[in-house]
């Protein structure tokens, strides 16, 4: 199990290293992620692994963050990546699931509370029934609905405004230092 994780493959978003999803689920989720990326530019990675140690929510959060950082999920400067990580025990039905989003993804598409609702309302009931395919598909449906072009445009405008403010503010600070 990672970290470190194996290197990502080009044009692949679902890494079912635990072997818990059907091929149909993997194909559907890959297609949905491709559509979200084409529509918004945001990147999503799904990763399952067998975590042989008793895992905690904090450990799974650290693993998801490590995966995001190692693979660079999300565009540089936008931080619009989302990692869905399943840390499963050897039974392959128990463990922890984390939906970890970069700051740009959180601000443009799914805030922390919204991701928590997706987990509690869509994923958890299915996970409790040991329906990992259903949990992932239900989550992806809500994630897809939230990833709109309007939200993507607001992230782009915020990024441009931030760059302009940085350039103007930096120049004024530089001039102030020279004048001082």
Tab-separated table of C-alpha atoms in Angstrom:
chain	number	residue	atom	x	y	z
A	1	UNK	CA	0.000	0.000	0.000
A	2	UNK	CA	0.998	3.599	-0.527
A	3	UNK	CA	2.430	6.012	0.139
A	4	UNK	CA	4.507	5.975	-1.884
A	5	UNK	CA	2.114	5.058	-4.641
A	6	UNK	CA	3.003	3.563	-8.020
A	7	UNK	CA	3.398	6.089	-10.816
A	8	UNK	CA	0.110	7.106	-12.491
A	9	UNK	CA	-0.685	6.001	-16.009
A	10	UNK	CA	-1.518	8.445	-18.791
A	11	UNK	CA	-5.264	8.894	-19.368
A	12	UNK	CA	-6.297	6.725	-16.415
A	13	UNK	CA	-8.231	7.905	-13.364
A	14	UNK	CA	-9.417	4.736	-11.586
A	15	UNK	CA	-6.817	2.542	-9.883
A	16	UNK	CA	-8.576	-0.420	-8.302
A	17	UNK	CA	-5.504	-2.089	-6.827
A	18	UNK	CA	-7.695	-3.850	-4.233
A	19	UNK	CA	-9.823	-5.369	-7.015
A	20	UNK	CA	-13.194	-4.436	-5.480
A	21	UNK	CA	-14.994	-2.786	-8.414
A	22	UNK	CA	-16.594	-4.419	-11.444
A	23	UNK	CA	-15.229	-3.499	-14.839
A	24	UNK	CA	-18.554	-1.841	-15.625
A	25	UNK	CA	-18.168	0.479	-12.616
A	26	UNK	CA	-14.585	1.305	-13.558
A	27	UNK	CA	-15.623	2.104	-17.146
A	28	UNK	CA	-18.541	4.282	-16.021
A	29	UNK	CA	-16.423	6.213	-13.518
A	30	UNK	CA	-13.576	6.679	-16.037
A	31	UNK	CA	-16.072	8.122	-18.537
A	32	UNK	CA	-17.617	10.425	-15.929
A	33	UNK	CA	-14.207	11.687	-14.811
A	34	UNK	CA	-13.186	12.312	-18.452
A	35	UNK	CA	-16.378	14.336	-18.958
A	36	UNK	CA	-15.773	16.372	-15.790
A	37	UNK	CA	-12.191	17.101	-16.831
A	38	UNK	CA	-13.251	18.105	-20.350
A	39	UNK	CA	-15.989	20.371	-18.948
A	40	UNK	CA	-14.077	21.982	-16.072
A	41	UNK	CA	-10.377	21.124	-16.281
A	42	UNK	CA	-10.547	19.646	-12.755
A	43	UNK	CA	-8.826	16.309	-12.202
A	44	UNK	CA	-10.127	13.346	-10.184
A	45	UNK	CA	-8.367	10.154	-9.153
A	46	UNK	CA	-9.964	7.091	-7.554
A	47	UNK	CA	-7.666	4.676	-5.755
A	48	UNK	CA	-8.341	1.507	-3.769
A	49	UNK	CA	-5.760	-0.311	-1.713
A	50	UNK	CA	-5.566	-2.971	0.920
A	51	UNK	CA	-4.268	-1.332	4.059
A	52	UNK	CA	-3.025	-4.211	6.218
A	53	UNK	CA	-2.948	-2.135	9.421
A	54	UNK	CA	-5.903	-0.888	11.430
A	55	UNK	CA	-6.551	2.425	9.736
A	56	UNK	CA	-8.036	5.618	11.065
A	57	UNK	CA	-9.766	8.524	9.403
A	58	UNK	CA	-6.629	10.619	9.971
A	59	UNK	CA	-4.378	7.992	8.348
A	60	UNK	CA	-6.648	7.759	5.307
A	61	UNK	CA	-6.678	11.560	5.052
A	62	UNK	CA	-2.863	11.557	5.125
A	63	UNK	CA	-2.791	8.823	2.464
A	64	UNK	CA	-5.191	10.770	0.220
A	65	UNK	CA	-3.125	13.943	0.589
A	66	UNK	CA	0.046	11.974	-0.187
A	67	UNK	CA	-1.562	10.546	-3.327
A	68	UNK	CA	-2.694	13.998	-4.448
A	69	UNK	CA	0.755	15.479	-3.890
A	70	UNK	CA	2.725	12.581	-5.390
A	71	UNK	CA	0.611	12.428	-8.533
A	72	UNK	CA	-0.123	16.140	-8.817
A	73	UNK	CA	-3.892	15.606	-9.026
A	74	UNK	CA	-5.356	18.951	-10.060
A	75	UNK	CA	-3.992	21.726	-12.227
A	76	UNK	CA	-1.007	23.619	-10.888
A	77	UNK	CA	-2.094	27.049	-9.704
A	78	UNK	CA	-5.758	26.001	-9.571
A	79	UNK	CA	-5.437	23.187	-7.005
A	80	UNK	CA	-8.626	21.701	-8.447
A	81	UNK	CA	-8.025	18.028	-7.810
A	82	UNK	CA	-10.166	15.477	-5.998
A	83	UNK	CA	-8.922	12.133	-4.669
A	84	UNK	CA	-11.331	9.387	-3.668
A	85	UNK	CA	-9.322	6.900	-1.636
A	86	UNK	CA	-10.522	3.560	-0.288
A	87	UNK	CA	-8.166	2.193	2.417
A	88	UNK	CA	-9.600	-1.309	2.906
A	89	UNK	CA	-8.679	-4.010	5.361
A	90	UNK	CA	-7.929	-7.510	4.026
A	91	UNK	CA	-11.665	-8.384	4.088
A	92	UNK	CA	-12.092	-5.808	1.255
A	93	UNK	CA	-15.375	-4.577	2.745
A	94	UNK	CA	-14.211	-2.683	5.841
A	95	UNK	CA	-11.899	0.286	6.145
A	96	UNK	CA	-11.912	4.012	5.536
A	97	UNK	CA	-12.942	6.160	2.567
A	98	UNK	CA	-11.733	9.705	2.002
A	99	UNK	CA	-12.895	12.317	-0.513
A	100	UNK	CA	-9.984	14.752	-0.375
A	101	UNK	CA	-10.199	17.954	-2.421
A	102	UNK	CA	-7.653	20.626	-3.179
A	103	UNK	CA	-8.514	24.190	-2.194
A	104	UNK	CA	-9.595	25.146	-5.713
A	105	UNK	CA	-11.876	22.118	-5.962
A	106	UNK	CA	-13.363	22.898	-2.550
A	107	UNK	CA	-14.058	26.528	-3.438
A	108	UNK	CA	-15.386	25.921	-6.957
A	109	UNK	CA	-17.220	22.610	-6.815
A	110	UNK	CA	-17.633	20.882	-3.441
A	111	UNK	CA	-17.054	22.475	-0.064
A	112	UNK	CA	-16.139	20.273	2.894
A	113	UNK	CA	-19.746	20.064	4.105
A	114	UNK	CA	-20.986	19.014	0.652
A	115	UNK	CA	-18.357	16.273	0.357
A	116	UNK	CA	-19.294	15.081	3.843
A	117	UNK	CA	-22.976	14.930	2.803
A	118	UNK	CA	-22.052	12.877	-0.269
A	119	UNK	CA	-20.190	10.469	1.974
A	120	UNK	CA	-22.927	10.231	4.626
A	121	UNK	CA	-25.976	10.247	2.331
A	122	UNK	CA	-24.747	8.403	-0.743
A	123	UNK	CA	-21.708	6.327	0.130
A	124	UNK	CA	-22.068	5.225	3.748
A	125	UNK	CA	-25.419	3.403	3.420
A	126	UNK	CA	-24.049	1.446	0.451
A	127	UNK	CA	-20.711	0.783	2.135
A	128	UNK	CA	-22.569	-0.601	5.152
A	129	UNK	CA	-24.298	-3.037	2.770
A	130	UNK	CA	-20.841	-3.913	1.338
A	131	UNK	CA	-21.825	-2.359	-2.032
A	132	UNK	CA	-18.596	-0.608	-2.962
A	133	UNK	CA	-19.625	-0.284	-6.622
A	134	UNK	CA	-22.879	1.418	-5.652
A	135	UNK	CA	-21.093	3.718	-3.204
A	136	UNK	CA	-18.626	4.930	-5.831
A	137	UNK	CA	-21.251	5.298	-8.570
A	138	UNK	CA	-23.616	7.265	-6.314
A	139	UNK	CA	-20.791	9.562	-5.201
A	140	UNK	CA	-19.678	10.146	-8.788
A	141	UNK	CA	-23.215	11.080	-9.804
A	142	UNK	CA	-23.291	13.857	-7.176
A	143	UNK	CA	-19.708	14.927	-7.950
A	144	UNK	CA	-20.564	15.128	-11.649
A	145	UNK	CA	-23.659	17.234	-10.950
A	146	UNK	CA	-21.603	19.696	-8.887
A	147	UNK	CA	-18.809	20.059	-11.463
A	148	UNK	CA	-20.456	22.624	-13.717
A	149	UNK	CA	-18.887	24.942	-16.254
A	150	UNK	CA	-20.259	27.910	-14.274
A	151	UNK	CA	-18.313	26.804	-11.209
A	152	UNK	CA	-15.245	26.253	-13.362
A	153	UNK	CA	-15.509	29.796	-14.785
A	154	UNK	CA	-15.721	31.253	-11.283
A	155	UNK	CA	-12.490	29.437	-10.368
A	156	UNK	CA	-10.807	30.791	-13.511
A	157	UNK	CA	-11.969	34.346	-12.777
A	158	UNK	CA	-10.783	34.089	-9.173
A	159	UNK	CA	-7.413	32.807	-10.382
A	160	UNK	CA	-7.094	35.711	-12.857
A	161	UNK	CA	-8.115	38.270	-10.205
A	162	UNK	CA	-5.583	36.782	-7.824
A	163	UNK	CA	-2.848	37.066	-10.466
A	164	UNK	CA	-3.718	40.711	-11.208
A	165	UNK	CA	-3.808	41.590	-7.518
A	166	UNK	CA	-0.488	39.837	-7.045
A	167	UNK	CA	1.131	41.690	-9.939
A	168	UNK	CA	-0.202	45.097	-8.949
A	169	UNK	CA	0.381	44.551	-5.235
A	170	UNK	CA	3.866	43.191	-5.837
A	171	UNK	CA	4.765	46.124	-8.063
A	172	UNK	CA	3.472	48.648	-5.521
A	173	UNK	CA	5.386	46.930	-2.723
A	174	UNK	CA	8.528	46.951	-4.851
A	175	UNK	CA	8.121	50.662	-5.630
A	176	UNK	CA	7.478	51.386	-1.964
A	177	UNK	CA	10.684	49.613	-0.999
A	178	UNK	CA	12.665	51.495	-3.633
A	179	UNK	CA	11.182	54.802	-2.469
A	180	UNK	CA	11.903	53.997	1.150
